[in-house]
């Protein structure tokens, strides 16, 4: 017997500044600059047979608003626990804030649409040394 598996996604946007102090001397990324970010959070699982829902979007929206407020109109270098604010580390940071409340979390994508850039984090995986 097969069971229906669904994925639901919700996104939020935030505006923030950052700088990458390890970038090359001539890199514009070394100087403070800002971006418009879009984060997409995806949950995967089986809908509840009584409600038909995997997770109520209102519950997800409330959690995402909390995360958004921690990032929006901030200097990301100063956000506690973020470290160097690359797309990769922002995605992991968001994941870490949501995973305890959403065990169906399977992906956090962070986009800089104006740059055509994004990163998707799908949780931790084991890999062999030397694998890339």
mmCIF file of C-alpha atoms in Angstrom:
data_model
loop_
_atom_site.group_PDB
_atom_site.id
_atom_site.type_symbol
_atom_site.label_atom_id
_atom_site.label_comp_id
_atom_site.label_asym_id
_atom_site.label_seq_id
_atom_site.Cartn_x
_atom_site.Cartn_y
_atom_site.Cartn_z
ATOM 1 C CA UNK A 1 0.000 0.000 0.000
ATOM 2 C CA UNK A 2 1.379 3.397 -0.949
ATOM 3 C CA UNK A 3 0.826 6.538 1.064
ATOM 4 C CA UNK A 4 0.630 10.058 -0.327
ATOM 5 C CA UNK A 5 3.703 12.170 0.296
ATOM 6 C CA UNK A 6 3.481 15.908 -0.249
ATOM 7 C CA UNK A 7 5.822 18.871 -0.062
ATOM 8 C CA UNK A 8 4.664 22.302 1.014
ATOM 9 C CA UNK A 9 6.679 25.506 0.826
ATOM 10 C CA UNK A 10 6.403 28.967 2.274
ATOM 11 C CA UNK A 11 8.683 31.894 1.582
ATOM 12 C CA UNK A 12 9.613 35.156 3.191
ATOM 13 C CA UNK A 13 11.709 38.110 2.122
ATOM 14 C CA UNK A 14 14.153 40.302 3.959
ATOM 15 C CA UNK A 15 16.498 43.181 3.234
ATOM 16 C CA UNK A 16 19.918 43.143 4.855
ATOM 17 C CA UNK A 17 23.496 44.336 4.593
ATOM 18 C CA UNK A 18 26.685 42.324 4.935
ATOM 19 C CA UNK A 19 30.340 42.273 4.045
ATOM 20 C CA UNK A 20 32.818 39.458 3.527
ATOM 21 C CA UNK A 21 36.051 40.442 5.292
ATOM 22 C CA UNK A 22 38.006 37.546 3.750
ATOM 23 C CA UNK A 23 37.222 38.616 0.156
ATOM 24 C CA UNK A 24 40.096 39.917 -1.951
ATOM 25 C CA UNK A 25 41.328 43.465 -1.446
ATOM 26 C CA UNK A 26 39.725 44.649 -4.706
ATOM 27 C CA UNK A 27 36.456 42.736 -4.267
ATOM 28 C CA UNK A 28 33.304 44.812 -3.782
ATOM 29 C CA UNK A 29 32.115 42.045 -1.435
ATOM 30 C CA UNK A 30 34.729 43.132 1.098
ATOM 31 C CA UNK A 31 32.857 46.436 1.522
ATOM 32 C CA UNK A 32 29.488 46.665 3.234
ATOM 33 C CA UNK A 33 26.621 46.305 0.762
ATOM 34 C CA UNK A 34 23.011 45.188 0.792
ATOM 35 C CA UNK A 35 20.737 42.652 -0.863
ATOM 36 C CA UNK A 36 17.103 41.704 -1.113
ATOM 37 C CA UNK A 37 16.873 38.082 0.011
ATOM 38 C CA UNK A 38 14.115 35.512 -0.496
ATOM 39 C CA UNK A 39 14.016 32.374 1.655
ATOM 40 C CA UNK A 40 11.900 29.329 0.762
ATOM 41 C CA UNK A 41 11.228 26.722 3.428
ATOM 42 C CA UNK A 42 10.006 23.255 2.359
ATOM 43 C CA UNK A 43 8.388 20.551 4.484
ATOM 44 C CA UNK A 44 7.806 16.978 3.257
ATOM 45 C CA UNK A 45 5.640 14.220 4.628
ATOM 46 C CA UNK A 46 2.271 12.561 4.762
ATOM 47 C CA UNK A 47 -0.834 14.709 5.287
ATOM 48 C CA UNK A 48 -2.764 14.083 8.479
ATOM 49 C CA UNK A 49 -5.664 11.790 7.542
ATOM 50 C CA UNK A 50 -8.118 13.806 9.653
ATOM 51 C CA UNK A 51 -7.168 17.342 8.565
ATOM 52 C CA UNK A 52 -5.595 16.723 5.165
ATOM 53 C CA UNK A 53 -2.716 18.974 6.222
ATOM 54 C CA UNK A 54 0.971 18.268 6.511
ATOM 55 C CA UNK A 55 1.315 21.473 8.570
ATOM 56 C CA UNK A 56 -0.999 24.443 8.866
ATOM 57 C CA UNK A 57 0.488 27.335 6.873
ATOM 58 C CA UNK A 58 -0.412 29.728 9.700
ATOM 59 C CA UNK A 59 1.889 27.877 12.094
ATOM 60 C CA UNK A 60 4.698 27.941 9.544
ATOM 61 C CA UNK A 61 4.092 31.634 8.810
ATOM 62 C CA UNK A 62 4.388 32.539 12.500
ATOM 63 C CA UNK A 63 7.748 30.762 12.816
ATOM 64 C CA UNK A 64 9.045 32.363 9.626
ATOM 65 C CA UNK A 65 8.032 35.823 10.812
ATOM 66 C CA UNK A 66 10.161 35.329 13.921
ATOM 67 C CA UNK A 67 13.160 34.359 11.770
ATOM 68 C CA UNK A 68 12.504 37.197 9.314
ATOM 69 C CA UNK A 69 12.557 39.772 12.113
ATOM 70 C CA UNK A 70 15.977 38.504 13.238
ATOM 71 C CA UNK A 71 17.370 39.148 9.734
ATOM 72 C CA UNK A 72 15.416 42.027 8.197
ATOM 73 C CA UNK A 73 17.161 45.411 7.991
ATOM 74 C CA UNK A 74 20.167 44.121 9.913
ATOM 75 C CA UNK A 75 23.878 43.976 9.341
ATOM 76 C CA UNK A 76 24.097 40.190 8.988
ATOM 77 C CA UNK A 77 27.687 40.150 10.268
ATOM 78 C CA UNK A 78 26.247 41.215 13.647
ATOM 79 C CA UNK A 79 23.468 38.577 13.833
ATOM 80 C CA UNK A 80 24.214 36.223 16.714
ATOM 81 C CA UNK A 81 25.331 32.801 15.526
ATOM 82 C CA UNK A 82 25.488 33.647 11.835
ATOM 83 C CA UNK A 83 29.230 34.108 11.438
ATOM 84 C CA UNK A 84 30.239 35.011 7.891
ATOM 85 C CA UNK A 85 26.928 35.835 6.184
ATOM 86 C CA UNK A 86 27.233 33.896 2.928
ATOM 87 C CA UNK A 87 24.159 32.395 1.240
ATOM 88 C CA UNK A 88 25.336 28.997 2.459
ATOM 89 C CA UNK A 89 25.606 30.016 6.100
ATOM 90 C CA UNK A 90 22.348 31.994 6.043
ATOM 91 C CA UNK A 91 20.508 28.857 4.819
ATOM 92 C CA UNK A 92 22.062 26.734 7.580
ATOM 93 C CA UNK A 93 21.280 29.428 10.183
ATOM 94 C CA UNK A 94 17.602 29.485 9.154
ATOM 95 C CA UNK A 95 17.470 25.656 9.203
ATOM 96 C CA UNK A 96 18.878 25.584 12.731
ATOM 97 C CA UNK A 97 16.107 27.909 13.924
ATOM 98 C CA UNK A 98 13.298 25.833 12.383
ATOM 99 C CA UNK A 99 14.303 22.170 12.658
ATOM 100 C CA UNK A 100 13.255 21.692 16.294
ATOM 101 C CA UNK A 101 9.679 22.827 15.586
ATOM 102 C CA UNK A 102 9.340 21.318 12.108
ATOM 103 C CA UNK A 103 10.666 17.775 11.921
ATOM 104 C CA UNK A 104 9.284 17.528 8.363
ATOM 105 C CA UNK A 105 11.741 20.254 7.236
ATOM 106 C CA UNK A 106 13.626 19.044 4.140
ATOM 107 C CA UNK A 107 15.023 22.206 2.540
ATOM 108 C CA UNK A 108 15.857 25.847 3.126
ATOM 109 C CA UNK A 109 16.670 27.843 0.002
ATOM 110 C CA UNK A 110 18.021 31.378 0.143
ATOM 111 C CA UNK A 111 17.921 33.468 -3.045
ATOM 112 C CA UNK A 112 19.380 36.768 -4.162
ATOM 113 C CA UNK A 113 17.119 37.146 -7.170
ATOM 114 C CA UNK A 114 18.734 40.355 -8.440
ATOM 115 C CA UNK A 115 22.054 38.490 -8.695
ATOM 116 C CA UNK A 116 20.596 35.226 -10.002
ATOM 117 C CA UNK A 117 22.168 33.384 -7.050
ATOM 118 C CA UNK A 118 20.831 30.891 -4.531
ATOM 119 C CA UNK A 119 21.772 28.162 -2.088
ATOM 120 C CA UNK A 120 19.700 25.187 -0.948
ATOM 121 C CA UNK A 121 20.463 23.422 2.339
ATOM 122 C CA UNK A 122 18.902 19.986 2.855
ATOM 123 C CA UNK A 123 20.316 19.073 6.216
ATOM 124 C CA UNK A 124 23.481 17.304 7.123
ATOM 125 C CA UNK A 125 24.777 14.302 5.219
ATOM 126 C CA UNK A 126 27.744 12.103 5.831
ATOM 127 C CA UNK A 127 30.383 12.112 3.142
ATOM 128 C CA UNK A 128 33.767 10.598 2.599
ATOM 129 C CA UNK A 129 36.843 12.788 3.067
ATOM 130 C CA UNK A 130 37.849 14.289 -0.266
ATOM 131 C CA UNK A 131 34.303 14.278 -1.676
ATOM 132 C CA UNK A 132 33.058 17.592 -2.966
#
